[in-house]
Amino acid sequence: MTQDQTAANGPHIPVLLRPLLAAVAPVSGRWLDGTFGAGGYTRGLLEAGAEQVTGVDRDPLAFELAKPWAGEYGDRLILQPGVFSRMDEYAQDLDGVVLDLGVSSMQLDLAERGFSFMKDGPLDMRMSQSGPSAADLIAELDEAQIADILFHYGEERASRRIAKAIVKERAIEPITTTLRLAGI
């Protein structure tokens, strides 16, 4: 699936949008959507009567996909590249904050983003498209560092054994794709 195909599939409807809107009805005031993604919560809040929503995401693709519809809301919608740790810098005096935490299907569905182990793609895994890619880290980090990443961020109990296999395989050939890493 390409970026264009993702946009053509229509807006992602978050599963908790209706319960959120029901819980805060009537919707009004200023909101911050700290996980903008495909914009589902933001659009829902704006359509329900929010005066303004600041949509925050670290993934530039999220804002690229919003271009076709974002202009409909004028200054009621603020698109803010950013991260959780700096949300207090993006908006103050809010009436509400929404966070849709968890895995983003938007990134998993695009093989070229390098997050999926179901579809082959470059071993990237960068939400913000900046900094070292997963392929860079696999190539440069030592075995213990790779194991720590797998254990702490992936909650992988076999992290040491997997890290050892990765180091062994990268000595034979660079690990640059998601399916190659999944195979190891």
Short mmCIF file of N, CA and C in Angstrom, two decimals:
data_model
loop_
_atom_site.label_atom_id
_atom_site.label_comp_id
_atom_site.label_asym_id
_atom_site.label_seq_id
_atom_site.Cartn_x
_atom_site.Cartn_y
_atom_site.Cartn_z
N MET A 1 0.84 -1.17 0.00
CA MET A 1 0.00 0.00 0.00
C MET A 1 0.89 1.24 0.00
N THR A 2 0.61 2.16 -0.86
CA THR A 2 1.40 3.38 -0.95
C THR A 2 0.74 4.48 -0.13
N GLN A 3 1.45 5.58 0.00
CA GLN A 3 0.91 6.74 0.70
C GLN A 3 -0.38 7.20 0.04
N ASP A 4 -0.42 7.23 -1.30
CA ASP A 4 -1.62 7.65 -2.01
C ASP A 4 -2.78 6.70 -1.74
N GLN A 5 -2.50 5.39 -1.69
CA GLN A 5 -3.56 4.42 -1.42
C GLN A 5 -4.09 4.58 0.00
N THR A 6 -3.22 4.90 0.94
CA THR A 6 -3.66 5.11 2.32
C THR A 6 -4.63 6.28 2.38
N ALA A 7 -4.28 7.38 1.72
CA ALA A 7 -5.15 8.56 1.71
C ALA A 7 -6.47 8.25 1.00
N ALA A 8 -6.43 7.44 -0.04
CA ALA A 8 -7.62 7.11 -0.81
C ALA A 8 -8.58 6.21 -0.04
N ASN A 9 -8.09 5.49 0.96
CA ASN A 9 -8.94 4.59 1.73
C ASN A 9 -9.89 5.34 2.65
N GLY A 10 -9.78 6.64 2.71
CA GLY A 10 -10.66 7.43 3.53
C GLY A 10 -10.13 7.57 4.94
N PRO A 11 -10.84 8.39 5.73
CA PRO A 11 -10.35 8.66 7.08
C PRO A 11 -10.47 7.43 7.97
N HIS A 12 -9.47 7.27 8.81
CA HIS A 12 -9.49 6.22 9.83
C HIS A 12 -10.47 6.68 10.92
N ILE A 13 -11.38 5.82 11.30
CA ILE A 13 -12.33 6.16 12.35
C ILE A 13 -11.85 5.50 13.65
N PRO A 14 -11.41 6.31 14.62
CA PRO A 14 -10.94 5.74 15.88
C PRO A 14 -12.08 5.04 16.62
N VAL A 15 -11.79 3.91 17.22
CA VAL A 15 -12.83 3.11 17.87
C VAL A 15 -13.43 3.79 19.10
N LEU A 16 -12.71 4.67 19.74
CA LEU A 16 -13.23 5.31 20.95
C LEU A 16 -13.75 6.73 20.70
N LEU A 17 -13.91 7.12 19.44
CA LEU A 17 -14.38 8.48 19.15
C LEU A 17 -15.79 8.71 19.71
N ARG A 18 -16.72 7.83 19.41
CA ARG A 18 -18.10 8.02 19.89
C ARG A 18 -18.18 8.06 21.42
N PRO A 19 -17.54 7.10 22.11
CA PRO A 19 -17.58 7.19 23.58
C PRO A 19 -16.94 8.48 24.11
N LEU A 20 -15.87 8.94 23.48
CA LEU A 20 -15.24 10.20 23.90
C LEU A 20 -16.22 11.35 23.74
N LEU A 21 -16.81 11.46 22.57
CA LEU A 21 -17.72 12.57 22.30
C LEU A 21 -18.92 12.52 23.24
N ALA A 22 -19.42 11.32 23.52
CA ALA A 22 -20.56 11.19 24.44
C ALA A 22 -20.16 11.61 25.86
N ALA A 23 -18.95 11.27 26.27
CA ALA A 23 -18.49 11.58 27.63
C ALA A 23 -18.26 13.06 27.85
N VAL A 24 -17.91 13.79 26.81
CA VAL A 24 -17.59 15.21 26.98
C VAL A 24 -18.65 16.14 26.38
N ALA A 25 -19.78 15.58 25.93
CA ALA A 25 -20.83 16.38 25.31
C ALA A 25 -21.39 17.39 26.30
N PRO A 26 -21.72 18.57 25.85
CA PRO A 26 -21.46 19.08 24.51
C PRO A 26 -20.00 19.50 24.36
N VAL A 27 -19.44 19.19 23.21
CA VAL A 27 -18.04 19.50 22.94
C VAL A 27 -17.90 21.00 22.67
N SER A 28 -16.92 21.59 23.34
CA SER A 28 -16.63 23.01 23.12
C SER A 28 -15.20 23.28 23.52
N GLY A 29 -14.76 24.49 23.31
CA GLY A 29 -13.45 24.91 23.79
C GLY A 29 -12.27 24.46 22.95
N ARG A 30 -11.11 24.52 23.60
CA ARG A 30 -9.83 24.22 22.94
C ARG A 30 -9.34 22.85 23.37
N TRP A 31 -8.92 22.06 22.39
CA TRP A 31 -8.47 20.69 22.63
C TRP A 31 -7.09 20.47 22.04
N LEU A 32 -6.40 19.47 22.57
CA LEU A 32 -5.14 19.03 22.01
C LEU A 32 -5.27 17.54 21.72
N ASP A 33 -5.02 17.17 20.47
CA ASP A 33 -4.97 15.76 20.07
C ASP A 33 -3.50 15.41 19.99
N GLY A 34 -2.99 14.76 21.02
CA GLY A 34 -1.56 14.49 21.13
C GLY A 34 -1.07 13.34 20.27
N THR A 35 -1.98 12.64 19.62
CA THR A 35 -1.62 11.55 18.70
C THR A 35 -2.44 11.73 17.43
N PHE A 36 -2.15 12.76 16.68
CA PHE A 36 -2.96 13.16 15.53
C PHE A 36 -3.18 12.03 14.52
N GLY A 37 -2.11 11.33 14.13
CA GLY A 37 -2.25 10.20 13.21
C GLY A 37 -2.99 10.57 11.94
N ALA A 38 -4.10 9.89 11.69
CA ALA A 38 -4.92 10.17 10.50
C ALA A 38 -5.94 11.26 10.76
N GLY A 39 -5.94 11.82 11.96
CA GLY A 39 -6.81 12.96 12.26
C GLY A 39 -8.22 12.61 12.68
N GLY A 40 -8.50 11.37 12.99
CA GLY A 40 -9.86 10.96 13.33
C GLY A 40 -10.44 11.64 14.55
N TYR A 41 -9.68 11.69 15.64
CA TYR A 41 -10.18 12.37 16.83
C TYR A 41 -10.29 13.87 16.59
N THR A 42 -9.31 14.44 15.93
CA THR A 42 -9.33 15.87 15.65
C THR A 42 -10.56 16.25 14.84
N ARG A 43 -10.81 15.54 13.77
CA ARG A 43 -11.98 15.83 12.94
C ARG A 43 -13.27 15.64 13.73
N GLY A 44 -13.33 14.57 14.51
CA GLY A 44 -14.52 14.32 15.31
C GLY A 44 -14.80 15.44 16.29
N LEU A 45 -13.76 15.91 16.97
CA LEU A 45 -13.91 17.01 17.92
C LEU A 45 -14.35 18.30 17.23
N LEU A 46 -13.73 18.60 16.09
CA LEU A 46 -14.10 19.81 15.35
C LEU A 46 -15.54 19.74 14.85
N GLU A 47 -15.92 18.60 14.32
CA GLU A 47 -17.29 18.43 13.82
C GLU A 47 -18.31 18.51 14.96
N ALA A 48 -17.91 18.08 16.16
CA ALA A 48 -18.82 18.08 17.30
C ALA A 48 -18.91 19.45 17.99
N GLY A 49 -18.09 20.42 17.56
CA GLY A 49 -18.22 21.76 18.10
C GLY A 49 -17.02 22.35 18.80
N ALA A 50 -15.89 21.64 18.84
CA ALA A 50 -14.70 22.22 19.45
C ALA A 50 -14.33 23.50 18.72
N GLU A 51 -13.96 24.51 19.47
CA GLU A 51 -13.58 25.79 18.86
C GLU A 51 -12.25 25.69 18.14
N GLN A 52 -11.33 24.91 18.72
CA GLN A 52 -10.00 24.76 18.12
C GLN A 52 -9.38 23.46 18.62
N VAL A 53 -8.66 22.79 17.70
CA VAL A 53 -7.93 21.58 18.07
C VAL A 53 -6.50 21.73 17.55
N THR A 54 -5.55 21.47 18.42
CA THR A 54 -4.15 21.39 18.04
C THR A 54 -3.81 19.92 17.88
N GLY A 55 -3.48 19.52 16.67
CA GLY A 55 -3.12 18.14 16.39
C GLY A 55 -1.61 17.99 16.41
N VAL A 56 -1.10 17.13 17.28
CA VAL A 56 0.34 16.93 17.44
C VAL A 56 0.72 15.54 16.95
N ASP A 57 1.78 15.46 16.15
CA ASP A 57 2.31 14.17 15.73
C ASP A 57 3.77 14.35 15.38
N ARG A 58 4.56 13.30 15.63
CA ARG A 58 5.99 13.37 15.28
C ARG A 58 6.22 12.87 13.87
N ASP A 59 5.21 12.25 13.24
CA ASP A 59 5.34 11.67 11.91
C ASP A 59 4.90 12.68 10.85
N PRO A 60 5.82 13.14 10.01
CA PRO A 60 5.45 14.12 8.98
C PRO A 60 4.40 13.58 8.00
N LEU A 61 4.32 12.27 7.83
CA LEU A 61 3.33 11.69 6.93
C LEU A 61 1.91 12.00 7.41
N ALA A 62 1.70 12.07 8.72
CA ALA A 62 0.37 12.37 9.25
C ALA A 62 -0.13 13.71 8.71
N PHE A 63 0.71 14.71 8.70
CA PHE A 63 0.29 16.03 8.22
C PHE A 63 0.18 16.07 6.70
N GLU A 64 1.00 15.30 6.03
CA GLU A 64 0.91 15.20 4.57
C GLU A 64 -0.44 14.62 4.18
N LEU A 65 -0.87 13.59 4.88
CA LEU A 65 -2.16 12.96 4.58
C LEU A 65 -3.34 13.85 4.94
N ALA A 66 -3.14 14.81 5.84
CA ALA A 66 -4.21 15.72 6.24
C ALA A 66 -4.40 16.88 5.28
N LYS A 67 -3.45 17.12 4.40
CA LYS A 67 -3.54 18.28 3.50
C LYS A 67 -4.87 18.39 2.74
N PRO A 68 -5.41 17.29 2.20
CA PRO A 68 -6.65 17.43 1.43
C PRO A 68 -7.85 17.94 2.23
N TRP A 69 -7.88 17.73 3.54
CA TRP A 69 -9.05 18.15 4.32
C TRP A 69 -8.78 19.20 5.38
N ALA A 70 -7.54 19.41 5.76
CA ALA A 70 -7.22 20.31 6.87
C ALA A 70 -7.69 21.74 6.64
N GLY A 71 -7.62 22.21 5.40
CA GLY A 71 -8.01 23.58 5.08
C GLY A 71 -9.47 23.88 5.36
N GLU A 72 -10.32 22.86 5.40
CA GLU A 72 -11.75 23.05 5.66
C GLU A 72 -12.00 23.70 7.03
N TYR A 73 -11.06 23.53 7.95
CA TYR A 73 -11.27 23.99 9.31
C TYR A 73 -10.60 25.33 9.61
N GLY A 74 -9.88 25.88 8.66
CA GLY A 74 -9.24 27.19 8.84
C GLY A 74 -8.39 27.23 10.09
N ASP A 75 -8.54 28.34 10.86
CA ASP A 75 -7.71 28.50 12.06
C ASP A 75 -8.24 27.72 13.26
N ARG A 76 -9.28 26.94 13.06
CA ARG A 76 -9.77 26.05 14.12
C ARG A 76 -8.86 24.84 14.29
N LEU A 77 -8.03 24.57 13.27
CA LEU A 77 -7.12 23.43 13.30
C LEU A 77 -5.68 23.92 13.23
N ILE A 78 -4.89 23.51 14.21
CA ILE A 78 -3.46 23.82 14.23
C ILE A 78 -2.73 22.49 14.14
N LEU A 79 -1.88 22.34 13.13
CA LEU A 79 -1.07 21.13 12.98
C LEU A 79 0.31 21.41 13.54
N GLN A 80 0.71 20.64 14.54
CA GLN A 80 1.95 20.89 15.27
C GLN A 80 2.85 19.66 15.27
N PRO A 81 3.96 19.71 14.51
CA PRO A 81 4.92 18.61 14.64
C PRO A 81 5.47 18.60 16.06
N GLY A 82 5.52 17.42 16.68
CA GLY A 82 6.04 17.40 18.03
C GLY A 82 5.95 16.04 18.68
N VAL A 83 6.32 16.03 19.97
CA VAL A 83 6.39 14.80 20.76
C VAL A 83 5.67 15.00 22.10
N PHE A 84 5.32 13.88 22.76
CA PHE A 84 4.61 13.93 24.03
C PHE A 84 5.31 14.79 25.07
N SER A 85 6.62 14.65 25.17
CA SER A 85 7.34 15.32 26.24
C SER A 85 7.30 16.85 26.14
N ARG A 86 6.81 17.36 25.01
CA ARG A 86 6.76 18.83 24.84
C ARG A 86 5.34 19.34 24.63
N MET A 87 4.34 18.52 24.92
CA MET A 87 2.96 18.93 24.66
C MET A 87 2.57 20.22 25.37
N ASP A 88 3.11 20.45 26.56
CA ASP A 88 2.75 21.67 27.28
C ASP A 88 3.23 22.93 26.56
N GLU A 89 4.17 22.79 25.63
CA GLU A 89 4.65 23.93 24.85
C GLU A 89 3.72 24.25 23.68
N TYR A 90 2.90 23.29 23.28
CA TYR A 90 2.09 23.45 22.07
C TYR A 90 0.76 24.14 22.32
N ALA A 91 0.22 24.00 23.51
CA ALA A 91 -1.07 24.63 23.81
C ALA A 91 -1.26 24.71 25.31
N GLN A 92 -1.89 25.80 25.74
CA GLN A 92 -2.24 25.98 27.15
C GLN A 92 -3.72 26.32 27.23
N ASP A 93 -4.23 26.37 28.44
CA ASP A 93 -5.64 26.70 28.68
C ASP A 93 -6.56 25.84 27.85
N LEU A 94 -6.37 24.54 27.97
CA LEU A 94 -7.15 23.59 27.20
C LEU A 94 -8.39 23.13 27.96
N ASP A 95 -9.39 22.73 27.20
CA ASP A 95 -10.58 22.13 27.78
C ASP A 95 -10.49 20.62 27.77
N GLY A 96 -9.56 20.08 26.97
CA GLY A 96 -9.41 18.64 26.93
C GLY A 96 -8.21 18.21 26.12
N VAL A 97 -7.74 17.00 26.41
CA VAL A 97 -6.62 16.39 25.69
C VAL A 97 -7.05 14.97 25.34
N VAL A 98 -6.77 14.55 24.12
CA VAL A 98 -7.03 13.18 23.71
C VAL A 98 -5.72 12.56 23.23
N LEU A 99 -5.48 11.32 23.67
CA LEU A 99 -4.30 10.56 23.26
C LEU A 99 -4.76 9.17 22.85
N ASP A 100 -4.47 8.78 21.63
CA ASP A 100 -4.80 7.43 21.15
C ASP A 100 -3.49 6.65 21.15
N LEU A 101 -3.17 6.05 22.28
CA LEU A 101 -1.89 5.38 22.45
C LEU A 101 -1.93 3.96 21.93
N GLY A 102 -0.81 3.51 21.42
CA GLY A 102 -0.71 2.16 20.91
C GLY A 102 -0.05 2.14 19.56
N VAL A 103 -0.08 0.98 18.94
CA VAL A 103 0.54 0.81 17.63
C VAL A 103 -0.27 1.55 16.58
N SER A 104 0.40 2.22 15.68
CA SER A 104 -0.27 2.94 14.61
C SER A 104 -0.38 2.07 13.37
N SER A 105 -1.60 1.70 13.02
CA SER A 105 -1.80 0.89 11.81
C SER A 105 -1.38 1.67 10.57
N MET A 106 -1.42 3.00 10.67
CA MET A 106 -1.01 3.82 9.54
C MET A 106 0.45 3.53 9.17
N GLN A 107 1.32 3.37 10.15
CA GLN A 107 2.71 3.05 9.86
C GLN A 107 2.89 1.58 9.51
N LEU A 108 2.19 0.71 10.21
CA LEU A 108 2.34 -0.73 9.95
C LEU A 108 1.88 -1.11 8.56
N ASP A 109 0.85 -0.45 8.05
CA ASP A 109 0.29 -0.79 6.75
C ASP A 109 1.18 -0.39 5.58
N LEU A 110 2.09 0.52 5.80
CA LEU A 110 2.97 1.00 4.72
C LEU A 110 4.32 0.30 4.82
N ALA A 111 4.53 -0.71 3.97
CA ALA A 111 5.78 -1.49 4.03
C ALA A 111 7.01 -0.59 3.92
N GLU A 112 6.90 0.48 3.14
CA GLU A 112 8.06 1.36 2.94
C GLU A 112 8.46 2.13 4.19
N ARG A 113 7.61 2.13 5.23
CA ARG A 113 7.97 2.77 6.49
C ARG A 113 8.89 1.89 7.33
N GLY A 114 8.92 0.58 7.02
CA GLY A 114 9.85 -0.30 7.71
C GLY A 114 9.46 -0.68 9.11
N PHE A 115 8.15 -0.71 9.43
CA PHE A 115 7.68 -1.13 10.75
C PHE A 115 7.13 -2.55 10.74
N SER A 116 6.65 -3.00 9.60
CA SER A 116 5.92 -4.27 9.54
C SER A 116 6.85 -5.45 9.32
N PHE A 117 6.56 -6.53 10.04
CA PHE A 117 7.27 -7.78 9.80
C PHE A 117 6.41 -8.70 8.94
N MET A 118 5.26 -8.21 8.48
CA MET A 118 4.38 -8.98 7.61
C MET A 118 4.65 -8.67 6.13
N LYS A 119 5.17 -7.48 5.86
CA LYS A 119 5.46 -7.04 4.50
C LYS A 119 6.92 -6.62 4.45
N ASP A 120 7.60 -6.99 3.38
CA ASP A 120 9.02 -6.62 3.29
C ASP A 120 9.16 -5.15 2.95
N GLY A 121 10.07 -4.52 3.64
CA GLY A 121 10.35 -3.12 3.40
C GLY A 121 11.71 -2.79 3.97
N PRO A 122 12.17 -1.58 3.73
CA PRO A 122 13.46 -1.18 4.30
C PRO A 122 13.36 -1.18 5.82
N LEU A 123 14.42 -1.57 6.48
CA LEU A 123 14.43 -1.62 7.94
C LEU A 123 14.63 -0.21 8.48
N ASP A 124 13.52 0.52 8.60
CA ASP A 124 13.56 1.92 8.97
C ASP A 124 13.08 2.14 10.40
N MET A 125 11.78 2.05 10.63
CA MET A 125 11.14 2.16 11.94
C MET A 125 11.29 3.51 12.61
N ARG A 126 11.41 4.58 11.84
CA ARG A 126 11.52 5.92 12.42
C ARG A 126 10.19 6.64 12.29
N MET A 127 9.59 6.98 13.41
CA MET A 127 8.32 7.72 13.39
C MET A 127 8.51 9.10 12.76
N SER A 128 9.58 9.78 13.10
CA SER A 128 9.77 11.15 12.65
C SER A 128 10.57 11.26 11.36
N GLN A 129 11.02 10.14 10.84
CA GLN A 129 11.82 10.10 9.63
C GLN A 129 13.16 10.84 9.79
N SER A 130 13.61 11.00 11.02
CA SER A 130 14.91 11.62 11.26
C SER A 130 15.69 10.75 12.25
N GLY A 131 17.00 10.95 12.26
CA GLY A 131 17.85 10.16 13.14
C GLY A 131 18.19 8.82 12.52
N PRO A 132 18.91 7.99 13.26
CA PRO A 132 19.33 6.69 12.71
C PRO A 132 18.14 5.76 12.52
N SER A 133 18.19 5.00 11.44
CA SER A 133 17.14 4.01 11.17
C SER A 133 17.42 2.75 11.98
N ALA A 134 16.47 1.83 11.98
CA ALA A 134 16.68 0.55 12.66
C ALA A 134 17.83 -0.20 12.01
N ALA A 135 17.97 -0.10 10.69
CA ALA A 135 19.10 -0.75 10.00
C ALA A 135 20.43 -0.17 10.48
N ASP A 136 20.47 1.14 10.68
CA ASP A 136 21.69 1.77 11.20
C ASP A 136 22.03 1.23 12.58
N LEU A 137 21.03 1.14 13.44
CA LEU A 137 21.26 0.67 14.81
C LEU A 137 21.70 -0.79 14.81
N ILE A 138 21.05 -1.62 14.00
CA ILE A 138 21.42 -3.04 13.91
C ILE A 138 22.86 -3.18 13.43
N ALA A 139 23.28 -2.30 12.54
CA ALA A 139 24.64 -2.38 11.99
C ALA A 139 25.70 -1.86 12.97
N GLU A 140 25.34 -0.89 13.82
CA GLU A 140 26.34 -0.19 14.62
C GLU A 140 26.41 -0.60 16.10
N LEU A 141 25.30 -0.99 16.69
CA LEU A 141 25.28 -1.26 18.12
C LEU A 141 25.91 -2.62 18.44
N ASP A 142 26.44 -2.72 19.65
CA ASP A 142 26.99 -4.02 20.04
C ASP A 142 25.85 -4.93 20.52
N GLU A 143 26.19 -6.17 20.73
CA GLU A 143 25.20 -7.19 21.07
C GLU A 143 24.39 -6.83 22.32
N ALA A 144 25.06 -6.34 23.34
CA ALA A 144 24.37 -5.99 24.59
C ALA A 144 23.39 -4.84 24.37
N GLN A 145 23.77 -3.85 23.58
CA GLN A 145 22.88 -2.73 23.32
C GLN A 145 21.65 -3.16 22.53
N ILE A 146 21.84 -4.04 21.55
CA ILE A 146 20.70 -4.55 20.78
C ILE A 146 19.77 -5.34 21.70
N ALA A 147 20.35 -6.17 22.55
CA ALA A 147 19.54 -6.96 23.49
C ALA A 147 18.74 -6.05 24.43
N ASP A 148 19.37 -4.99 24.91
CA ASP A 148 18.68 -4.06 25.80
C ASP A 148 17.50 -3.40 25.10
N ILE A 149 17.68 -2.99 23.85
CA ILE A 149 16.59 -2.38 23.10
C ILE A 149 15.44 -3.37 22.93
N LEU A 150 15.76 -4.59 22.54
CA LEU A 150 14.72 -5.60 22.36
C LEU A 150 13.98 -5.90 23.66
N PHE A 151 14.70 -5.92 24.76
CA PHE A 151 14.09 -6.23 26.05
C PHE A 151 13.25 -5.06 26.57
N HIS A 152 13.83 -3.86 26.58
CA HIS A 152 13.15 -2.71 27.18
C HIS A 152 12.02 -2.17 26.32
N TYR A 153 12.23 -2.09 25.02
CA TYR A 153 11.21 -1.49 24.15
C TYR A 153 10.31 -2.53 23.48
N GLY A 154 10.80 -3.73 23.30
CA GLY A 154 10.01 -4.77 22.68
C GLY A 154 9.49 -5.80 23.65
N GLU A 155 9.87 -5.67 24.93
CA GLU A 155 9.46 -6.61 25.97
C GLU A 155 9.74 -8.06 25.55
N GLU A 156 10.86 -8.24 24.87
CA GLU A 156 11.25 -9.55 24.34
C GLU A 156 12.10 -10.30 25.36
N ARG A 157 11.56 -11.41 25.88
CA ARG A 157 12.27 -12.19 26.89
C ARG A 157 13.49 -12.90 26.33
N ALA A 158 13.48 -13.18 25.03
CA ALA A 158 14.63 -13.85 24.40
C ALA A 158 15.59 -12.84 23.77
N SER A 159 15.64 -11.66 24.32
CA SER A 159 16.42 -10.57 23.71
C SER A 159 17.90 -10.90 23.54
N ARG A 160 18.50 -11.54 24.50
CA ARG A 160 19.94 -11.86 24.42
C ARG A 160 20.21 -12.84 23.29
N ARG A 161 19.37 -13.86 23.18
CA ARG A 161 19.55 -14.87 22.13
C ARG A 161 19.32 -14.25 20.74
N ILE A 162 18.32 -13.40 20.63
CA ILE A 162 18.04 -12.75 19.35
C ILE A 162 19.17 -11.80 18.98
N ALA A 163 19.66 -11.02 19.94
CA ALA A 163 20.76 -10.09 19.67
C ALA A 163 21.99 -10.84 19.19
N LYS A 164 22.27 -11.97 19.81
CA LYS A 164 23.43 -12.78 19.40
C LYS A 164 23.26 -13.24 17.95
N ALA A 165 22.06 -13.68 17.58
CA ALA A 165 21.80 -14.12 16.20
C ALA A 165 21.92 -12.96 15.21
N ILE A 166 21.46 -11.78 15.61
CA ILE A 166 21.55 -10.60 14.75
C ILE A 166 23.02 -10.26 14.48
N VAL A 167 23.83 -10.24 15.52
CA VAL A 167 25.26 -9.92 15.37
C VAL A 167 25.95 -10.95 14.48
N LYS A 168 25.61 -12.21 14.65
CA LYS A 168 26.18 -13.27 13.81
C LYS A 168 25.80 -13.07 12.34
N GLU A 169 24.53 -12.80 12.08
CA GLU A 169 24.04 -12.66 10.70
C GLU A 169 24.55 -11.38 10.03
N ARG A 170 24.68 -10.29 10.78
CA ARG A 170 25.15 -9.05 10.16
C ARG A 170 26.62 -9.15 9.76
N ALA A 171 27.35 -10.05 10.35
CA ALA A 171 28.74 -10.28 9.96
C ALA A 171 28.82 -10.94 8.59
N ILE A 172 27.77 -11.65 8.23
CA ILE A 172 27.71 -12.33 6.93
C ILE A 172 27.21 -11.37 5.85
N GLU A 173 26.14 -10.63 6.20
CA GLU A 173 25.52 -9.71 5.23
C GLU A 173 24.75 -8.65 6.01
N PRO A 174 24.77 -7.39 5.56
CA PRO A 174 24.03 -6.35 6.28
C PRO A 174 22.53 -6.68 6.36
N ILE A 175 21.93 -6.29 7.45
CA ILE A 175 20.50 -6.52 7.66
C ILE A 175 19.79 -5.20 7.34
N THR A 176 19.12 -5.17 6.19
CA THR A 176 18.54 -3.92 5.72
C THR A 176 17.05 -3.97 5.44
N THR A 177 16.42 -5.15 5.62
CA THR A 177 14.98 -5.24 5.36
C THR A 177 14.25 -5.85 6.56
N THR A 178 12.97 -5.55 6.66
CA THR A 178 12.16 -6.03 7.78
C THR A 178 12.04 -7.55 7.78
N LEU A 179 11.83 -8.15 6.62
CA LEU A 179 11.67 -9.60 6.60
C LEU A 179 12.97 -10.32 6.90
N ARG A 180 14.10 -9.74 6.53
CA ARG A 180 15.38 -10.37 6.90
C ARG A 180 15.55 -10.36 8.42
N LEU A 181 15.23 -9.24 9.05
CA LEU A 181 15.33 -9.19 10.50
C LEU A 181 14.33 -10.15 11.14
N ALA A 182 13.11 -10.19 10.64
CA ALA A 182 12.10 -11.10 11.19
C ALA A 182 12.55 -12.55 11.06
N GLY A 183 13.20 -12.88 9.95
CA GLY A 183 13.69 -14.24 9.75
C GLY A 183 14.76 -14.64 10.75
N ILE A 184 15.56 -13.70 11.15
CA ILE A 184 16.62 -13.97 12.13
C ILE A 184 16.00 -14.19 13.49
#
